[in-house]
Amino acid sequence: MAEVSTARRTRITPEREAELYAAVLDLLREVGYDALTMDAVAARTRSSKATLYRQWGGKPELVAKAIRHNKPGGADDVDTGSLRGDLRALTYREDDCTMQQNAALMRGLFMAVHGNPDLLQAFRELLVEPEMDEFRRIMQRAVDRGEIRADRPALDYVVHMIVGAFATRSLIDDRPPTQDFLMSYIDAVVLPALGVPVP
Amino acid sequence: MAEVSTARRTRITPEREAELYAAVLDLLREVGYDALTMDAVAARTRSSKATLYRQWGGKPELVAKAIRHNKPGGADDVDTGSLRGDLRALTYREDDCTMQQNAALMRGLFMAVHGNPDLLQAFRELLVEPEMDEFRRIMQRAVDRGEIRADRPALDYVVHMIVGAFATRSLIDDRPPTQDFLMSYIDAVVLPALGVPVP
């Protein structure tokens, strides 16, 4: 296989990478994070464990990258010219089925994070931080356009508001998060907290 | 012991009940929900398993009641005459140390809830619903006082806002939830979303 090389990080094709990530997510859904082994990933993807470790460093990084890979594209995709448009576009990037699959994956990972500092670090670096950067860019553009005052206190809590609603929806309402729910929440909570008028 | 009786639900003293709940919470912190057994609770509290089952019905109910018991008193405690005062009083009921212990307990339970419908039901009936009732009463009084318009959309999402922030604080900021954080969040997000002026 192309991965067997003396380079510190070997090159694998994007197709092969996507295939590996898909296998990791399948395993994650089937057995959960704790029971997922690098052996199982190697067997399912017909790779060597050495390759997996060389390429990703370890299970926490591999899993976090696989989940990240599965999420829709970066912030560059989203720039509609208004804050409400941007937040709605973010919501529309995942259909309800994908959103619920991702919610289940995140929940599984969130559960495993406790008592596992390596996973927590990978989770934060590879999933939480990129997500927060994305929101920061969207908010900065809204501030630059004059939609939000730069000293609006809710700017510090955009991710808490949105991820919190996403995470608590099932528990509180016995219903999974959906696009409709998130859009209603954006209009009811996020925009008013930021002082942005809702049409 | 007094519990051994032919009555459907036997009487135990409030002190004995508190002692039992404390032991359940200790065990929960030590071993987590899944590994907690009714045998261990019986042994630690010198009760019979039959008594525990007769009194509480099962492990999910016992654990949910123990956590509920540990939380500060009902809504009747809180009626300061303003929404901001009520929300601050709720926050002040738990000092930071208690809040963090409860956050850890809730996290453990939340983890166990998935794949355990009995626990989910007990969790919802005994913990989520009473909490939501408490918020509903506080919000209704604010509506009655004219602080919040009755048709304000954010009224549907008060618990999502607050529990969501509480639940995501550690993950997003690598810091536990505190009174200061919650009070800042109430002023930045909850009150503006409800259209209530922040002094």
Coordinates of C-alpha atoms in Angstrom, one line a residue:
Chain A
M1 CA 0.0 0.0 0.0
A2 CA 1.1 3.6 -0.6
E3 CA 1.2 4.2 3.1
V4 CA 4.3 2.1 3.6
S5 CA 6.9 4.7 3.2
T6 CA 9.8 6.2 5.1
A7 CA 8.3 9.7 5.2
R8 CA 7.2 10.8 8.7
R9 CA 3.6 11.3 7.4
T10 CA 2.8 9.1 4.5
R11 CA 0.5 10.2 1.8
I12 CA -2.9 8.6 1.4
T13 CA -5.4 9.5 -1.2
P14 CA -8.4 11.5 -0.2
E15 CA -10.6 8.6 -1.2
R16 CA -8.7 6.2 1.0
E17 CA -8.9 8.7 3.9
A18 CA -12.6 9.0 3.5
E19 CA -13.0 5.3 3.4
L20 CA -11.0 4.9 6.6
Y21 CA -13.0 7.6 8.4
A22 CA -16.3 6.0 7.3
A23 CA -15.1 2.7 8.7
V24 CA -14.1 4.3 12.0
L25 CA -17.6 6.0 12.3
D26 CA -19.3 2.6 11.5
L27 CA -17.3 1.0 14.3
L28 CA -18.0 3.8 16.7
R29 CA -21.8 3.4 16.1
E30 CA -21.5 -0.3 16.5
V31 CA -19.4 -0.7 19.6
G32 CA -18.8 2.8 21.1
Y33 CA -15.6 4.6 21.7
D34 CA -14.3 2.5 24.6
A35 CA -14.7 -0.8 22.9
L36 CA -13.3 0.4 19.6
T37 CA -9.8 -0.9 19.0
M38 CA -7.1 0.1 16.5
D39 CA -7.0 -3.7 15.7
A40 CA -10.6 -3.5 14.6
V41 CA -10.0 -0.4 12.5
A42 CA -7.0 -2.1 10.9
A43 CA -8.9 -5.3 10.2
R44 CA -12.0 -3.5 8.7
T45 CA -9.9 -1.2 6.5
R46 CA -7.3 -3.8 5.6
S47 CA -4.5 -1.4 6.9
S48 CA -1.7 -2.1 9.3
K49 CA -1.9 -0.8 12.8
A50 CA 1.5 0.8 12.3
T51 CA 0.1 2.8 9.4
L52 CA -2.8 4.0 11.5
Y53 CA -0.6 5.1 14.4
R54 CA 1.9 6.7 12.0
Q55 CA -0.8 8.6 10.2
W56 CA -3.0 9.7 13.1
G57 CA -1.0 9.3 16.3
G58 CA -3.6 7.3 18.2
K59 CA -7.2 6.3 18.6
P60 CA -8.4 9.7 20.1
E61 CA -7.0 11.7 17.1
L62 CA -8.3 9.1 14.6
V63 CA -11.8 9.2 16.0
A64 CA -11.9 13.0 16.3
K65 CA -10.7 13.4 12.8
A66 CA -13.2 10.9 11.5
I67 CA -16.1 12.8 13.1
R68 CA -14.7 16.2 11.9
H69 CA -14.3 14.8 8.4
N70 CA -18.0 13.7 8.5
K71 CA -19.2 17.3 9.3
P72 CA -20.0 19.6 6.5
G73 CA -17.4 22.0 5.1
G74 CA -15.7 25.0 6.7
A75 CA -16.9 28.5 7.4
D76 CA -15.9 29.6 3.9
D77 CA -19.0 27.9 2.6
V78 CA -21.2 30.2 4.6
D79 CA -21.3 33.9 3.9
T80 CA -24.8 35.0 3.0
G81 CA -24.5 38.7 4.0
S82 CA -26.6 38.5 7.1
L83 CA -26.2 36.8 10.5
R84 CA -29.6 35.2 10.3
G85 CA -28.8 33.9 6.8
D86 CA -25.4 32.5 8.0
L87 CA -26.9 30.7 11.0
R88 CA -29.7 29.3 8.9
A89 CA -27.2 28.2 6.2
L90 CA -25.2 26.4 8.9
T91 CA -28.3 24.6 10.1
Y92 CA -29.3 23.6 6.6
R93 CA -25.9 22.0 5.9
E94 CA -27.0 18.9 7.8
D95 CA -30.3 17.3 7.0
D96 CA -32.3 16.0 10.0
C97 CA -31.1 12.4 9.5
T98 CA -27.4 13.5 9.4
M99 CA -28.0 15.8 12.3
Q100 CA -29.3 13.0 14.4
Q101 CA -26.5 10.6 13.4
N102 CA -24.0 13.3 14.4
A103 CA -25.8 14.0 17.6
A104 CA -25.5 10.3 18.5
L105 CA -21.8 10.2 17.6
M106 CA -21.1 13.4 19.6
R107 CA -23.0 12.0 22.6
G108 CA -21.0 8.8 22.5
L109 CA -17.8 10.7 22.3
F110 CA -18.8 13.2 25.0
M111 CA -19.5 10.2 27.2
A112 CA -16.0 8.7 26.5
V113 CA -14.3 12.1 27.0
H114 CA -14.7 12.0 30.8
G115 CA -11.9 10.1 32.4
N116 CA -9.9 10.2 29.1
P117 CA -7.7 13.3 28.9
D118 CA -6.2 12.3 25.5
L119 CA -9.6 12.0 23.9
L120 CA -10.7 15.3 25.6
Q121 CA -7.7 17.1 24.1
A122 CA -8.3 15.6 20.6
F123 CA -12.0 16.4 20.9
R124 CA -11.3 20.0 21.9
E125 CA -8.5 20.6 19.3
L126 CA -10.1 18.9 16.4
L127 CA -13.8 19.4 17.0
V128 CA -14.6 22.1 19.5
E129 CA -12.0 24.7 18.4
P130 CA -12.7 24.5 14.6
E131 CA -16.4 24.9 15.4
M132 CA -15.7 27.9 17.6
D133 CA -13.5 29.5 15.0
E134 CA -16.2 29.1 12.5
F135 CA -18.7 30.9 14.8
R136 CA -16.2 33.5 15.6
R137 CA -15.7 34.4 11.9
I138 CA -19.4 34.5 11.4
M139 CA -19.9 36.8 14.4
Q140 CA -17.0 39.0 13.4
R141 CA -18.5 39.6 10.0
A142 CA -21.8 40.5 11.7
V143 CA -20.0 42.9 13.9
D144 CA -18.1 44.4 10.9
R145 CA -21.4 44.8 9.1
G146 CA -22.8 46.6 12.1
E147 CA -25.4 44.0 12.8
I148 CA -24.1 43.2 16.3
R149 CA -22.4 45.8 18.7
A150 CA -18.8 44.7 19.3
D151 CA -19.4 44.9 23.1
R152 CA -22.6 42.8 23.1
P153 CA -22.1 40.3 26.1
A154 CA -23.9 37.4 24.3
L155 CA -21.0 37.3 21.8
D156 CA -19.1 35.3 24.4
Y157 CA -21.8 32.7 24.6
V158 CA -22.9 31.9 21.0
V159 CA -21.5 28.4 21.1
H160 CA -23.0 27.7 24.6
M161 CA -26.4 28.8 23.4
I162 CA -26.4 26.7 20.2
V163 CA -24.5 23.6 21.2
G164 CA -26.4 23.7 24.6
A165 CA -29.8 23.6 22.8
F166 CA -28.6 20.9 20.4
A167 CA -27.3 18.8 23.3
T168 CA -30.3 19.2 25.6
R169 CA -33.1 18.9 23.1
S170 CA -33.6 15.1 23.4
L171 CA -33.4 15.1 27.2
I172 CA -35.8 18.0 27.7
D173 CA -38.3 17.3 25.0
D174 CA -37.9 13.7 24.2
R175 CA -37.4 14.6 20.6
P176 CA -34.2 14.7 18.6
P177 CA -32.7 18.1 17.4
T178 CA -34.0 19.0 13.9
Q179 CA -33.5 21.9 11.5
D180 CA -36.9 23.3 12.4
F181 CA -36.0 23.2 16.1
L182 CA -32.7 24.9 15.6
M183 CA -34.1 27.6 13.3
S184 CA -36.9 28.4 15.8
Y185 CA -34.3 28.5 18.6
I186 CA -32.0 30.8 16.6
D187 CA -35.0 33.3 16.1
A188 CA -36.2 33.0 19.6
V189 CA -33.0 33.0 21.6
V190 CA -29.7 33.6 19.6
L191 CA -30.7 36.6 17.6
P192 CA -32.5 38.5 20.4
A193 CA -29.6 37.8 22.8
L194 CA -27.3 39.3 20.2
G195 CA -29.6 42.3 19.7
V196 CA -30.3 41.4 16.1
P197 CA -33.9 42.0 14.9
V198 CA -35.9 39.0 13.8
P199 CA -38.0 39.6 10.7
Chain B
M1 CA -36.0 -2.3 61.0
A2 CA -39.1 -0.2 60.7
E3 CA -39.2 -0.8 57.0
V4 CA -40.2 -4.4 57.4
S5 CA -44.0 -4.0 57.3
T6 CA -47.0 -5.3 55.4
A7 CA -47.9 -1.8 54.1
R8 CA -47.4 -1.3 50.4
R9 CA -45.1 1.6 51.0
T10 CA -43.4 1.4 54.4
R11 CA -42.6 4.5 56.4
I12 CA -39.0 5.5 56.9
T13 CA -37.9 8.5 58.8
P14 CA -36.7 11.5 56.9
E15 CA -33.3 11.1 58.5
R16 CA -33.0 7.5 57.4
E17 CA -34.1 8.5 53.9
A18 CA -31.4 11.2 53.7
E19 CA -28.8 8.7 54.9
L20 CA -29.8 6.3 52.2
Y21 CA -29.7 8.9 49.5
A22 CA -26.3 10.1 50.6
A23 CA -25.0 6.5 50.4
V24 CA -26.4 6.2 46.9
L25 CA -24.7 9.4 45.8
D26 CA -21.4 8.3 47.3
L27 CA -21.6 5.0 45.4
L28 CA -22.6 6.8 42.2
R29 CA -19.5 9.0 42.5
E30 CA -17.3 6.0 43.3
V31 CA -18.4 3.5 40.7
G32 CA -20.8 5.2 38.3
Y33 CA -24.4 4.3 37.5
D34 CA -23.8 1.1 35.5
A35 CA -21.6 -0.5 38.1
L36 CA -23.8 0.6 41.0
T37 CA -25.8 -2.4 42.4
M38 CA -28.8 -2.6 44.7
D39 CA -26.6 -5.1 46.7
A40 CA -24.0 -2.5 47.3
V41 CA -26.6 0.0 48.4
A42 CA -28.2 -2.5 50.7
A43 CA -24.8 -3.5 52.1
R44 CA -23.6 0.1 52.6
T45 CA -26.9 1.2 54.3
R46 CA -27.5 -2.0 56.2
S47 CA -30.9 -2.4 54.5
S48 CA -32.4 -5.4 52.8
K49 CA -32.7 -5.3 49.0
A50 CA -36.4 -6.2 49.4
T51 CA -36.8 -3.0 51.3
L52 CA -35.1 -0.9 48.7
Y53 CA -37.1 -2.4 45.9
R54 CA -40.4 -2.0 47.9
Q55 CA -39.6 1.6 48.8
W56 CA -38.2 2.8 45.5
G57 CA -39.2 0.4 42.8
G58 CA -35.7 0.0 41.3
K59 CA -32.3 1.4 40.8
P60 CA -33.3 4.1 38.3
E61 CA -35.9 5.6 40.6
L62 CA -33.7 5.3 43.6
V63 CA -30.8 7.1 41.9
A64 CA -33.0 9.8 40.4
K65 CA -34.7 10.4 43.8
A66 CA -31.3 10.5 45.5
I67 CA -30.1 13.2 43.1
R68 CA -33.4 15.1 43.4
H69 CA -33.1 15.0 47.2
N70 CA -29.6 16.4 47.0
K71 CA -30.8 19.4 45.0
P72 CA -31.9 22.6 46.9
G73 CA -35.6 23.1 47.7
G74 CA -38.6 23.7 45.4
A75 CA -39.8 26.8 43.6
D76 CA -41.6 28.0 46.7
D77 CA -38.2 29.1 48.1
V78 CA -37.7 31.5 45.2
D79 CA -39.9 34.5 44.7
T80 CA -38.0 37.7 44.9
G81 CA -40.4 39.9 42.9
S82 CA -38.3 40.1 39.7
L83 CA -37.2 37.6 37.1
R84 CA -33.6 38.6 37.4
G85 CA -33.8 38.3 41.2
D86 CA -35.4 34.8 40.9
L87 CA -32.8 33.5 38.4
R88 CA -30.0 34.9 40.6
A89 CA -31.5 33.3 43.7
L90 CA -31.7 29.9 41.9
T91 CA -28.1 30.2 41.0
Y92 CA -27.1 31.2 44.5
R93 CA -28.8 28.1 46.0
E94 CA -25.9 26.0 45.1
D95 CA -22.3 27.1 45.9
D96 CA -19.7 26.4 43.3
C97 CA -18.5 23.2 45.0
T98 CA -22.0 21.8 45.2
M99 CA -22.7 22.9 41.7
Q100 CA -19.6 21.0 40.4
Q101 CA -20.5 17.9 42.3
N102 CA -24.0 18.0 40.9
A103 CA -22.6 18.6 37.4
A104 CA -20.5 15.5 37.7
L105 CA -23.4 13.5 39.0
M106 CA -25.7 14.7 36.3
R107 CA -23.1 13.9 33.7
G108 CA -22.7 10.4 35.0
L109 CA -26.4 9.9 34.9
F110 CA -26.8 11.5 31.5
M111 CA -24.2 9.1 30.2
A112 CA -26.1 6.1 31.7
V113 CA -29.5 7.3 30.3
H114 CA -28.7 6.3 26.8
G115 CA -29.6 2.7 26.2
N116 CA -31.4 2.6 29.5
P117 CA -35.1 3.5 28.9
D118 CA -36.1 2.9 32.6
L119 CA -33.4 5.3 33.8
L120 CA -34.4 7.9 31.1
Q121 CA -38.0 7.8 32.3
A122 CA -37.1 8.1 36.0
F123 CA -34.6 10.9 35.1
R124 CA -37.2 12.7 33.1
E125 CA -40.1 12.3 35.7
L126 CA -38.1 12.9 38.8
L127 CA -35.4 15.4 37.7
V128 CA -36.2 17.1 34.4
E129 CA -40.0 17.6 34.9
P130 CA -39.7 19.1 38.4
E131 CA -37.0 21.4 37.2
M132 CA -39.1 22.5 34.3
D133 CA -42.1 23.1 36.5
E134 CA -40.0 25.3 38.7
F135 CA -38.9 27.4 35.7
R136 CA -42.5 27.5 34.4
R137 CA -43.7 28.9 37.6
I138 CA -41.0 31.5 37.7
M139 CA -41.7 32.5 34.1
Q140 CA -45.4 32.6 34.7
R141 CA -45.0 35.1 37.6
A142 CA -42.7 37.2 35.4
V143 CA -45.4 37.2 32.7
D144 CA -48.1 38.0 35.3
R145 CA -46.0 41.0 36.5
G146 CA -45.7 42.2 33.0
E147 CA -41.9 41.6 32.8
I148 CA -42.2 39.2 29.9
R149 CA -44.8 39.3 27.1
A150 CA -46.8 36.1 27.2
D151 CA -46.1 35.4 23.5
R152 CA -42.3 35.9 23.8
P153 CA -40.9 32.9 21.8
A154 CA -37.9 32.4 24.1
L155 CA -40.3 31.3 26.9
D156 CA -40.3 27.9 25.2
Y157 CA -36.5 27.6 25.5
V158 CA -35.6 28.8 29.0
V159 CA -34.5 25.3 30.2
H160 CA -32.6 24.7 26.9
M161 CA -30.7 28.0 27.4
I162 CA -29.8 27.5 31.0
V163 CA -29.2 23.7 31.2
G164 CA -27.4 23.9 27.9
A165 CA -24.9 26.5 29.1
F166 CA -24.4 24.5 32.3
A167 CA -23.8 21.3 30.4
T168 CA -21.5 22.7 27.8
R169 CA -19.3 25.0 30.0
S170 CA -16.6 22.4 30.8
L171 CA -16.4 21.1 27.2
I172 CA -16.2 24.5 25.6
D173 CA -14.1 26.5 28.1
D174 CA -12.3 23.8 30.0
R175 CA -13.7 25.3 33.2
P176 CA -16.5 24.0 35.4
P177 CA -19.8 25.9 35.7
T178 CA -19.8 28.4 38.5
Q179 CA -22.2 31.0 40.0
D180 CA -20.3 33.8 38.3
F181 CA -20.5 32.1 34.9
L182 CA -24.3 31.4 35.2
M183 CA -25.0 35.0 36.4
S184 CA -23.1 36.4 33.5
Y185 CA -24.9 34.1 31.1
I186 CA -28.3 35.0 32.6
D187 CA -27.6 38.7 32.0
A188 CA -26.0 38.2 28.6
V189 CA -28.4 35.7 27.1
V190 CA -31.4 34.7 29.1
L191 CA -32.8 38.1 30.0
P192 CA -32.2 39.7 26.6
A193 CA -33.7 36.7 24.8
L194 CA -36.8 37.1 27.0
G195 CA -36.8 40.9 26.3
V196 CA -36.2 41.8 30.0
P197 CA -33.9 44.8 30.5
V198 CA -30.6 44.1 32.3
P199 CA -29.7 46.9 34.8

